[in-house]
Coordinates of C-alpha atoms in Angstrom, one line a residue:
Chain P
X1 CA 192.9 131.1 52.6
X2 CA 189.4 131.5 54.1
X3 CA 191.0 130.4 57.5
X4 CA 193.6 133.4 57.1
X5 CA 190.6 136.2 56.0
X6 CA 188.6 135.0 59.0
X7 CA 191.5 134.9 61.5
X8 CA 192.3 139.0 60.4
X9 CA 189.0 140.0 60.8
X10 CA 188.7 138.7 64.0
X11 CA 191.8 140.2 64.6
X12 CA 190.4 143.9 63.4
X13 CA 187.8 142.9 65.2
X14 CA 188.8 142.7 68.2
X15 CA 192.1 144.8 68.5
X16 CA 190.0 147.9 66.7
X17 CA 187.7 149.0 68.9
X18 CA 190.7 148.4 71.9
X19 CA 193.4 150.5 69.9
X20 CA 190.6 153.0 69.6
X21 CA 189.9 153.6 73.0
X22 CA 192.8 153.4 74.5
X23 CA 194.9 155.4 71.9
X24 CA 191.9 158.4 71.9
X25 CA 193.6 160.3 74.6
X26 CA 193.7 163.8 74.0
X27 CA 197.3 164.7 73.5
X28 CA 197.3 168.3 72.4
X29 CA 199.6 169.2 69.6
X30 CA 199.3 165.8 67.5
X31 CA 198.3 166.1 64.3
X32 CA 196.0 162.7 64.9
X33 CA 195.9 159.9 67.7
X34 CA 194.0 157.1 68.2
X35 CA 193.7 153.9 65.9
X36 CA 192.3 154.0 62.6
X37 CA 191.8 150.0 60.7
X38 CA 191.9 151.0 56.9
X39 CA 190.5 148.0 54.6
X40 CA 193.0 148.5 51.6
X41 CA 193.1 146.5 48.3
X42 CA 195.6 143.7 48.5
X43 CA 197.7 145.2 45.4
X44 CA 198.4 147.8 48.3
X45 CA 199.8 145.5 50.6
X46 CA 203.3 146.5 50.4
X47 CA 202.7 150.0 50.0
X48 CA 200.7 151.2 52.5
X49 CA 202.6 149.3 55.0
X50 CA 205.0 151.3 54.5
X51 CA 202.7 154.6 54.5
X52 CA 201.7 153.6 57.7
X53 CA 205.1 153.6 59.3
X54 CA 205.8 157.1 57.5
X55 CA 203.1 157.8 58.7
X56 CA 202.9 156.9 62.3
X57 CA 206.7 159.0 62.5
X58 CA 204.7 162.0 61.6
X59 CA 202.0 161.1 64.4
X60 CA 203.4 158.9 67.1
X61 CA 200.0 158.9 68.8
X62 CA 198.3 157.2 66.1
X63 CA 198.2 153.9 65.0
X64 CA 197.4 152.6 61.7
X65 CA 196.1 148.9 61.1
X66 CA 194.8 147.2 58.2
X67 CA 192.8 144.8 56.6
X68 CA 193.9 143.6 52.9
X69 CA 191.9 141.5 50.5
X70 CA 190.4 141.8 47.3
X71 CA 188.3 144.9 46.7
X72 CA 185.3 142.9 46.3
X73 CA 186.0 141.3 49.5
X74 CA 186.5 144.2 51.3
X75 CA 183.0 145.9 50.3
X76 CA 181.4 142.8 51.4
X77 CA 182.9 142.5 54.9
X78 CA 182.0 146.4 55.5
X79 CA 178.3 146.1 54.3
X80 CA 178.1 142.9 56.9
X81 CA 179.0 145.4 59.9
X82 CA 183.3 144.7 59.8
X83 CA 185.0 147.4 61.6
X84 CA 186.6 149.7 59.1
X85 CA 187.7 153.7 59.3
X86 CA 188.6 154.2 55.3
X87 CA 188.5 151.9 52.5
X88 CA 190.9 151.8 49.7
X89 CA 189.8 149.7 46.2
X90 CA 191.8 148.8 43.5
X91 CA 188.7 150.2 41.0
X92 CA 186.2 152.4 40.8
X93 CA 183.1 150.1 40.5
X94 CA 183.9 148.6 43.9
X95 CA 184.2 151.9 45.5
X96 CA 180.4 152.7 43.9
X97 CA 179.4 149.4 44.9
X98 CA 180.0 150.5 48.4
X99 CA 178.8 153.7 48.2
X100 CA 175.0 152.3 46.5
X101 CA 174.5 150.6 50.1
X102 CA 175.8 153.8 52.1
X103 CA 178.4 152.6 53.6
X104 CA 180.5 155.8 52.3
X105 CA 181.0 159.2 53.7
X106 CA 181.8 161.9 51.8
X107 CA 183.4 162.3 48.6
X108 CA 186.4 159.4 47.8
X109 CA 189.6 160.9 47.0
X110 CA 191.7 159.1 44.1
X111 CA 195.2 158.2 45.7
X112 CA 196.6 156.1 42.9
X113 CA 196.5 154.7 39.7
X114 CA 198.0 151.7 38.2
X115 CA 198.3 150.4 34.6
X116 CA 199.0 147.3 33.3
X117 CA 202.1 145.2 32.1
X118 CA 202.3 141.4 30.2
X119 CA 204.0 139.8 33.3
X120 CA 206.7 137.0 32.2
X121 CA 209.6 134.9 33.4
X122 CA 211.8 136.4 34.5
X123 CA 214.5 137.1 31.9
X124 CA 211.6 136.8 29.6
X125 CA 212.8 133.3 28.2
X126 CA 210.3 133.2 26.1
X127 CA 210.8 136.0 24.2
X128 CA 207.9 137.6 24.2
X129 CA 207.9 141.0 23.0
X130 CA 204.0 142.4 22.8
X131 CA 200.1 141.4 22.9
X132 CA 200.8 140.0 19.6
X133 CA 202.7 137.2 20.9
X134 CA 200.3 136.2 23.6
X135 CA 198.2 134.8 20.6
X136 CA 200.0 132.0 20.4
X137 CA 198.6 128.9 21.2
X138 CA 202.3 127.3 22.4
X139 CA 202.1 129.7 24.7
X140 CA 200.1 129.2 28.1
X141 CA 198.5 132.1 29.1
X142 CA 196.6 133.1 32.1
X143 CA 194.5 136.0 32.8
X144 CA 192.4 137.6 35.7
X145 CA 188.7 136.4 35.7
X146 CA 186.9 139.3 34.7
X147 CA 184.8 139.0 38.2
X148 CA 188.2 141.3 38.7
X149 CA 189.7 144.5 37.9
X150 CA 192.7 143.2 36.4
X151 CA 190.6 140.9 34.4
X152 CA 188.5 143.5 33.1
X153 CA 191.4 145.6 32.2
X154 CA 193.3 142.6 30.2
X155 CA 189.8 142.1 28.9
X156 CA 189.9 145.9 27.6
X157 CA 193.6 145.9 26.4
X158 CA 193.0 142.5 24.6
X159 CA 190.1 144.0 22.9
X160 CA 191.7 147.5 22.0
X161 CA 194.7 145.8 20.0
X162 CA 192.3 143.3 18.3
X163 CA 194.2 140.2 19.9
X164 CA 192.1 137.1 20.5
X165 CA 193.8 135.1 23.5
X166 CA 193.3 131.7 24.8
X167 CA 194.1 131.6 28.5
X168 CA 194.6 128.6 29.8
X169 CA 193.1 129.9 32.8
X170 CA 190.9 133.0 34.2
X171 CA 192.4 133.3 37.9
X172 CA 190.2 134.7 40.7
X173 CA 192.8 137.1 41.7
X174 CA 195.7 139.3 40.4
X175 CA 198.1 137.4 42.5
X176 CA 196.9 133.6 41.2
X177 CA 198.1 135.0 37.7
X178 CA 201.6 135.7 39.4
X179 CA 202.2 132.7 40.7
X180 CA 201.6 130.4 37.8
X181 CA 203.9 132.4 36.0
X182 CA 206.9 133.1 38.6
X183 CA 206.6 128.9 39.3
X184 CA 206.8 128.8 35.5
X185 CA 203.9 127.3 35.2
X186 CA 202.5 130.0 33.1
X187 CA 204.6 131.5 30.4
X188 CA 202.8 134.6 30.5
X189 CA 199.9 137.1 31.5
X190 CA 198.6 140.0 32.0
X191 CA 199.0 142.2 35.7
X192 CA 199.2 145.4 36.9
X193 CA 202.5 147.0 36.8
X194 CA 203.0 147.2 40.2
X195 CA 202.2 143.3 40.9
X196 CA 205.4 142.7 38.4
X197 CA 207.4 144.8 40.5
X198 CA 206.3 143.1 43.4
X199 CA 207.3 139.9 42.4
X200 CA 210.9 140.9 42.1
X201 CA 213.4 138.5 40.4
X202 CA 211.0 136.1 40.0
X203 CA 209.1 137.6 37.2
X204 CA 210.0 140.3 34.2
X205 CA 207.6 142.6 32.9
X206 CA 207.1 143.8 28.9
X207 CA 205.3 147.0 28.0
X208 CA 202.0 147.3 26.7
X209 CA 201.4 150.4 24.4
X210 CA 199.8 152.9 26.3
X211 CA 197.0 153.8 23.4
X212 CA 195.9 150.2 23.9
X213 CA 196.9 150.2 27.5
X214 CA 193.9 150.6 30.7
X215 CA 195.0 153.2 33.5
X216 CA 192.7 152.1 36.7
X217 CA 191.7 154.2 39.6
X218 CA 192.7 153.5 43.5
X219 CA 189.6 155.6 45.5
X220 CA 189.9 155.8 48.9
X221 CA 187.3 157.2 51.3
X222 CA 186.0 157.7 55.1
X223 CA 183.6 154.6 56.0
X224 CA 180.1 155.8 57.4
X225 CA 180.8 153.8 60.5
X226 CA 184.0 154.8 61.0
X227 CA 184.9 154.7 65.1
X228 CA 187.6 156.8 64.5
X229 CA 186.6 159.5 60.9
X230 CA 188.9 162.5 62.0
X231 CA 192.0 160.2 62.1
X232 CA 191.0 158.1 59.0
X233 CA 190.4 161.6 57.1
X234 CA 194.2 162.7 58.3
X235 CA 195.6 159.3 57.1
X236 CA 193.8 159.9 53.8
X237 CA 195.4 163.3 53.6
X238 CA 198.9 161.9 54.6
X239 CA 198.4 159.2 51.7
X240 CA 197.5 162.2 49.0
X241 CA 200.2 164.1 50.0
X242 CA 204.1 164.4 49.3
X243 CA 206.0 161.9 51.4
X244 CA 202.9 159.2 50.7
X245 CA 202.6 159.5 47.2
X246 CA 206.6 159.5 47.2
X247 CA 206.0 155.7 48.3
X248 CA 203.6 154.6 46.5
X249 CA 205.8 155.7 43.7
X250 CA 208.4 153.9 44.6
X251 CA 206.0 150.5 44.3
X252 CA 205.1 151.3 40.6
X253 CA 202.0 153.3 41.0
X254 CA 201.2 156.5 39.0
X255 CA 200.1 160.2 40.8
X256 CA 196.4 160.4 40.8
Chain Y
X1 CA 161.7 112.7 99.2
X2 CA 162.0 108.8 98.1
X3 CA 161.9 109.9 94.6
X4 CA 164.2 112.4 93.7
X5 CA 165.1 111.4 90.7
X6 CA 162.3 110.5 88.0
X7 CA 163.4 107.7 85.7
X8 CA 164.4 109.6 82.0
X9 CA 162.0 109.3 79.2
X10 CA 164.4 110.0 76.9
X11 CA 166.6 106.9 76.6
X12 CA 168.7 108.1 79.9
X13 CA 170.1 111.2 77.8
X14 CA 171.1 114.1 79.9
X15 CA 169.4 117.2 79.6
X16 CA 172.3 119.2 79.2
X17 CA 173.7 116.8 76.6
X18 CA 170.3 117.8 74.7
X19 CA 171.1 121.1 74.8
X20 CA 174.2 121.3 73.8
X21 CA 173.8 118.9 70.6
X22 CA 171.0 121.3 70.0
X23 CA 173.3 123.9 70.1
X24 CA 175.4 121.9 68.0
X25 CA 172.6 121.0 65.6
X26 CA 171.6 124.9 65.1
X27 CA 175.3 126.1 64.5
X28 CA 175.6 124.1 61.2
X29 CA 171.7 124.3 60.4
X30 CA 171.7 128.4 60.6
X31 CA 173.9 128.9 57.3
X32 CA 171.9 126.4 55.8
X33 CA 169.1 128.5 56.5
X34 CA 170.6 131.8 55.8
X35 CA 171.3 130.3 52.6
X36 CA 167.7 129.5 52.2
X37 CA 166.4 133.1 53.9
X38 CA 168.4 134.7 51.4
X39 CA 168.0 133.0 48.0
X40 CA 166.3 134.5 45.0
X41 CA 164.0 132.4 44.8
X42 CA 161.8 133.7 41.7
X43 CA 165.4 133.7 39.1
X44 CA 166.4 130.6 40.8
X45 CA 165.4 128.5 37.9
X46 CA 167.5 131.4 35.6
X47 CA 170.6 131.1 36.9
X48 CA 170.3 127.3 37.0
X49 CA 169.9 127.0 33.7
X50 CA 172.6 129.0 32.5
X51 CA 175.3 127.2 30.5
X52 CA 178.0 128.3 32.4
X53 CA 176.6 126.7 36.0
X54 CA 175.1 123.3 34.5
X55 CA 178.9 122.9 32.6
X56 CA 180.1 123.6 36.2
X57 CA 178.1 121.0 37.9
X58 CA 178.9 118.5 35.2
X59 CA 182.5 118.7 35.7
X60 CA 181.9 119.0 39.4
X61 CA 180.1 115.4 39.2
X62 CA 182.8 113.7 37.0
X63 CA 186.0 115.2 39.1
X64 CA 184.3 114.3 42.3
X65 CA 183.5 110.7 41.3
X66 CA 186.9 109.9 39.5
X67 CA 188.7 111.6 42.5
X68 CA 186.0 109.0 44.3
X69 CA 187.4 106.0 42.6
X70 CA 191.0 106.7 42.9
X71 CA 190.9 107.1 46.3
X72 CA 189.0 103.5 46.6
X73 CA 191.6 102.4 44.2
X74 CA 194.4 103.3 46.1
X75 CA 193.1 104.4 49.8
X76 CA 191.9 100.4 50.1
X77 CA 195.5 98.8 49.8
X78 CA 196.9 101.7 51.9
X79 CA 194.4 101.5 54.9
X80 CA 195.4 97.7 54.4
X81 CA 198.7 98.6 54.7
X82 CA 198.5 101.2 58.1
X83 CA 196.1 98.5 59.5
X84 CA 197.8 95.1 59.2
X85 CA 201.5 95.7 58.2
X86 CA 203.9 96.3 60.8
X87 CA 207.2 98.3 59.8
X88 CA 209.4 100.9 60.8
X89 CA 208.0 103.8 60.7
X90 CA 204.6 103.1 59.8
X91 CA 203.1 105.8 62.1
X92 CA 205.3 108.6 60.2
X93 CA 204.3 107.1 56.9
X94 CA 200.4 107.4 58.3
X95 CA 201.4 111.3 58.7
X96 CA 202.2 111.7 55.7
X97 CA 199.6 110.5 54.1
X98 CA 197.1 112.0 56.7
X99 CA 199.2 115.8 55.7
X100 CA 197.0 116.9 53.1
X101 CA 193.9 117.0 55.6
X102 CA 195.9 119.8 57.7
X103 CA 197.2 121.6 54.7
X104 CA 196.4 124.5 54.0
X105 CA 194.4 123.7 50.3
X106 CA 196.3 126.8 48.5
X107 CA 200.0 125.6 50.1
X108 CA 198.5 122.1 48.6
X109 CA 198.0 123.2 45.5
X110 CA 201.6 124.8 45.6
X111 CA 203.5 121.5 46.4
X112 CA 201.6 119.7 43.6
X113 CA 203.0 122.0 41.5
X114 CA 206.1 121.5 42.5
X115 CA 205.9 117.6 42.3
X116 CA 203.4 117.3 38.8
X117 CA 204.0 121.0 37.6
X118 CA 205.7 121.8 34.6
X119 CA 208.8 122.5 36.7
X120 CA 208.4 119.6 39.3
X121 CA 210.2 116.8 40.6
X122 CA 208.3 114.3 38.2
X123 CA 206.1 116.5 36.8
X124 CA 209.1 117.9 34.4
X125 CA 209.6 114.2 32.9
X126 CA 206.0 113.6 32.2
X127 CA 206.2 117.0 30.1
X128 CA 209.5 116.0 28.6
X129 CA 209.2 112.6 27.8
X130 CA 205.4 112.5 27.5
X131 CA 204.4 115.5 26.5
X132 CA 202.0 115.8 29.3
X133 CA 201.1 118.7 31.4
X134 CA 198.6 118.3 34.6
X135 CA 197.8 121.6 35.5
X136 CA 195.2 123.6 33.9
X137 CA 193.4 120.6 32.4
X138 CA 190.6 117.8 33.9
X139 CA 192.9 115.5 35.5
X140 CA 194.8 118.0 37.1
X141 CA 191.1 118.7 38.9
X142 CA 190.7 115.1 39.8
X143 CA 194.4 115.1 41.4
X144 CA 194.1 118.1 43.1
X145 CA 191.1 116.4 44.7
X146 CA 192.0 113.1 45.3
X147 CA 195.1 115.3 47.1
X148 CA 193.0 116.0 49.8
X149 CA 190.0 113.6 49.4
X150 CA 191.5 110.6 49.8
X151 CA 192.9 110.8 53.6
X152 CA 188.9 110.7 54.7
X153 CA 188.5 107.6 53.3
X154 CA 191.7 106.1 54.3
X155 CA 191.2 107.3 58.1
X156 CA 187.7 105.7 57.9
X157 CA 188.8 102.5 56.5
X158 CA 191.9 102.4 58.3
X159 CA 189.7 102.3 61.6
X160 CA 187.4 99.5 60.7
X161 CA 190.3 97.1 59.4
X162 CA 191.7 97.8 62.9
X163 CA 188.3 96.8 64.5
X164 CA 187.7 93.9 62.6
X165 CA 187.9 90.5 64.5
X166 CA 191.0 89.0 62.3
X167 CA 190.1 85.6 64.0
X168 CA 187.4 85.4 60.8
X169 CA 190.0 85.5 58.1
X170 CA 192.3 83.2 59.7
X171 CA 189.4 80.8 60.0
X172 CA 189.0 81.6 56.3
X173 CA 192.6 81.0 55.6
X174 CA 192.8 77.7 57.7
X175 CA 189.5 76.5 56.1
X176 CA 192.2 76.6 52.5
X177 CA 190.5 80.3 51.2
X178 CA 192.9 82.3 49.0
X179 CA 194.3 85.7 49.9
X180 CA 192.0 87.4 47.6
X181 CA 188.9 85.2 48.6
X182 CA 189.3 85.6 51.8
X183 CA 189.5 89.6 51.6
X184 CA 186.6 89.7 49.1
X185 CA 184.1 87.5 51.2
X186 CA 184.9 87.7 54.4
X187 CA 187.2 91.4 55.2
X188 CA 185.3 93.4 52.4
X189 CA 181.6 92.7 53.6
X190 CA 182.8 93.3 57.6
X191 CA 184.3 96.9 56.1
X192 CA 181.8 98.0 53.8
X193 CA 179.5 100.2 55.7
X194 CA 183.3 101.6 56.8
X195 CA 184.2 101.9 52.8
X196 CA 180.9 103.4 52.0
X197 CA 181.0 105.9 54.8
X198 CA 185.0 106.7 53.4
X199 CA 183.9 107.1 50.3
X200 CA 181.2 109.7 50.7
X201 CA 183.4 111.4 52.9
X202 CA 186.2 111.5 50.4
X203 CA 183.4 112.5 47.5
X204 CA 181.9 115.5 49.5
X205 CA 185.5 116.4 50.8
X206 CA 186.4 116.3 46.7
X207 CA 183.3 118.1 45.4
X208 CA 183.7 120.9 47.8
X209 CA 187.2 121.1 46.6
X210 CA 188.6 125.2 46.0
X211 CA 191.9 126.0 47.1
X212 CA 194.1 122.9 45.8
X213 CA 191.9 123.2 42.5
X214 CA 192.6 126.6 41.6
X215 CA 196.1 126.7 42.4
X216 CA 196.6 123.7 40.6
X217 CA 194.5 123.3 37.8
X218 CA 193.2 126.7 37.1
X219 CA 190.1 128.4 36.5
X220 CA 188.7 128.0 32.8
X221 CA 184.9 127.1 32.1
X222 CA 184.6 123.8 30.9
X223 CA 187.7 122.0 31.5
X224 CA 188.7 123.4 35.2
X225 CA 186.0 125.3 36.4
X226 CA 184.4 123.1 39.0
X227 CA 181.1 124.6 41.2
X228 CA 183.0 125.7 44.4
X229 CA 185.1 127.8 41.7
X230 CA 181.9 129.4 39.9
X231 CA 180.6 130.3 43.1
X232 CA 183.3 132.1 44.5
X233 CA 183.9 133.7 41.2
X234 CA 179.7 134.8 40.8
X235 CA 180.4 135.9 44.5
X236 CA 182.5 139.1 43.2
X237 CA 179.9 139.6 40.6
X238 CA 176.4 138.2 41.1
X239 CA 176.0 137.5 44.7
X240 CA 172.4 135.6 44.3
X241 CA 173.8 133.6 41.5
X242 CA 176.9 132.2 43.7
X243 CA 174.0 131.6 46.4
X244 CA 171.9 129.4 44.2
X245 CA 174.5 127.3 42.9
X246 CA 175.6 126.8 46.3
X247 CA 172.1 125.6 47.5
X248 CA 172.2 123.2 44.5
X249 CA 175.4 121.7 45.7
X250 CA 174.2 121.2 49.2
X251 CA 170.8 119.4 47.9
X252 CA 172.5 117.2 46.0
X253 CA 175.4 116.1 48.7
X254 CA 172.6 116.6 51.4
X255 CA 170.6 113.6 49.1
X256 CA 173.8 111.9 48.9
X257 CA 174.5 111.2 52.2
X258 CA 170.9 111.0 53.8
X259 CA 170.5 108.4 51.4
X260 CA 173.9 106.2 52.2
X261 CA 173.1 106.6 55.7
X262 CA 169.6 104.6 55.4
X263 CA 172.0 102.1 53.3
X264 CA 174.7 101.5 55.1
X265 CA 175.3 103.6 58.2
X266 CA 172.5 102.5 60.5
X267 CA 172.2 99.2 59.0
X268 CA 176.1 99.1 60.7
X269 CA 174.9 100.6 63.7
X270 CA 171.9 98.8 64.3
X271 CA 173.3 95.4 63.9
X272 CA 177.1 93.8 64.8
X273 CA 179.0 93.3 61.8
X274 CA 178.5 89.5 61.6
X275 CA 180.2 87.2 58.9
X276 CA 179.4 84.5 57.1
X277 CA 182.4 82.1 55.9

């Protein structure tokens, strides 16, 4: 997994700065040109790959790369000089964290949100219908560490419905709590709403109350080293307006 | 001009070897450093002797050295086996069992889930018949690291058995020594600098042990959470904290194998292996 972070930012790396200068043209009419490399939370993954190819119809002279990881991740490998136009995170805290070192230009727009779900097999065989049943202690159930904004948030949800869970274990990421439940490992946790969605067939998802329920923030904002901040401030545009948000919709997230 | 070329002081080694090695020798020595550059030192004591990173280090210690032992247990018979057995296709059974070491430690993780998980090929008998589940608890920790441990030693091993003059057992064998005589007085001696060298391979390959641990057995303080998980975790959160506990983890392997080295390594490299019947 390390292997794979290291081989895409070497791959940023080095195709970044090349997109950007030989994209940077000047082409007239376009709304926006050049390359932009956006380091995106990886619950966006699916999303804004799609955004980008929206996007790039819109502006054929531009090209849009990215970088996903975890948030945390992400702020780390901008403070230690990685080569990044805008930067998505998947909460707020993140996005400060960045900001507190001055990495961060301007003002970070809120593109998304995203609540949670209890994420179970799919066709729910065990019949869970509620926080309530994740009490349990048949049950194996795994949360988010709460080093991580879905952990915090089950941590919050948990909390607000007075339910006192024993996870079996605290993962290190959102996606390690999907996949010991869609191999069946796990008979249930708790994820965002658009990671249940993402997993398809695989998994089911059962309502949380929304008085209980934790609605998180996506902030995305122009980096302070950005090569390319006109185009990254377009993209960010593109992604706050009709046709992106229609998209990211369409993945399970909520309108800012 | 008769002497062009001054006789080397330093045992006939190439300047340029020197060099590069040196290179070599800063490449892994600069983390180490920046490890050191960058460590709080004054709350180093604090963050040590919070509950959650000694319980860490515990469980680190007792994985590592039952994932140690297993793979002694069972790495032995199967270096024997690649070394001294000929069959039909004994080189593919070698890759096999060599896979782990080129697999990816999350997509190893995966598969033991799929063979000892709740769902897998065995692993949904031992839950049905047993009652017994492997991941998320201790032993799933020591078999995620034996997983990819174990191939270090059995390489190592593997090598010496190959190298080892068989003439000496078969003189053990004609002079009427059992088997199992034979292999502890005469084969396990010739090895043992090879087995020790395995082993502490295999035990810092097992204590460094993430990605198969995660995926397999979990994260939970206490039972699953072994050091390279708490420091990856307190990287997210307390960046200083992940640094110390990793500093402690390479003191203690760094005492480790300085101190096997003195033991066995150069007393192997210093002198043949010689037997005595």
């Amino acid at each position: 997994m390390r292997t794979k972070r290291l081989f895409l930012v070497s791959f940023v790396a080095i195709l970044g700065p090349l997109v950007a200068s030989c994209g940077g043209a000047p082409d007239g009419g376009a709304k926006g040109s050049g390359g932009i490399v956006v380091f995106a939370a990886s619950s966006l993954t699916e999303a804004f790959t799609e955004v980008a190819t929206a996007f790039n119809g819109v502006n054929p002279n531009a090209k849009v790369m990215f970088n996903f990881a975890g948030s945390g991740e992400l702020v780390t490998q901008i403070s230690q000089g990685a080569p990044a136009d805008a930067f998505v995170s998947a909460d707020d805290s993140n996005m400060k964290k960045l900001a507190a070192v001055g990495e961060v230009a301007g003002d970070p727009v809120v593109i998304a949100k995203n609540t949670f779900q209890i994420i179970v097999e799919n066709g729910n065989p065990q019949g869970i219908t509620g926080l309530l049943d994740l009490a349990n202690p048949e049950l194996v159930v795994v949360l988010c560490a709460e080093t991580v904004p879905c952990g915090t948030g089950a941590a919050t949800i948990l909390k607000n419905s007075n339910v006192t869970v024993t996870p079996k274990s605290l993962e290190d990421k959102v996606k390690g709590v999907v996949a010991k439940v869609t191999t069946g490992e796990a008979d249930a946790g708790i994820v965002f709403v658009t990671d249940v969605k993402a997993a398809g067939d695989k998994a089911s998802g059962v309502e949380i109350p929304t008085d209980v329920n934790v609605v998180t923030n996506y902030p995305m904002a122009v980096t302070k080293e950005a090569a390319n901040a006109a185009l990254a401030r377009v993209f960010i545009d593109f992604v706050s307006a009709s046709q992106g948000q229609a998209i990211l919709a369409k993945y399970g997230f909520l309108a800012p | 001009m008769i002497r062009r070329r001054r006789p080397k002081r330093r045992s006939g080694v190439p300047a340029w070897v020197m060099a590069l090695a040196a290179v070599a020798v800063l490449f892994f020595a600069l983390p180490v450093i920046g490890l050191l550059w960058r460590a709080p030192w004054s709350n180093a004591w604090a963050y040590l002797s919070e509950d959650s990173a000694l319980t860490a280090l515990r469980l680190s210690m007792v994985c590592s050295l039952w994932a140690t032992l297993l793979s002694i247990i069972f790495g032995v018979p199967l270096a024997w086996l690649l070394a001294r057995v000929q069959f039909v296709g004994r080189s593919a059974v070698r890759a096999l069992c060599m896979m782990s070491m080129v697999l990816p430690p999350v997509v190893g993780g995966v598969a033991l889930f799929f063979a000892l998980g709740r769902r897998g090929i065995v692993g949904q008998y031992l839950d049905r018949w047993f009652d017994l589940r492997l991941p998320f608890t201790t032993a799933g920790v020591v078999i995620a690291q034996t997983f990819v441990a174990m191939p270090f030693l059995v390489v190592t091993v593997e090598a010496a058995l190959r190298q080892l003059d068989t003439s000496f057992e078969d003189a053990a064998r004609t002079l009427g020594a059992s088997r199992w005589y034979t292999f502890r007085r005469v084969t396990l001696p010739a090895i043992g600098p090879a087995l020790a060298a395995g082993s502490a391979l295999a035990w810092a390959r097992a204590l460094g042990e993430f990605g198969a641990t995660i995926t397999f057995a979990g994260n939970f303080p206490g039972t699953t959470q072994t050091m390279p998980l708490a420091v990856y975790l307190a990287l997210e959160t307390n960046p200083e904290q992940a640094i110390v506990l990793a500093l402690v983890m390479i003191a203690i392997s760094f005492a480790v194998l300085v101190a096997l080295r003195d033991r066995w390594f150069i007393r192997a490299g210093n002198e043949p292996t010689r037997v005595q019947p």
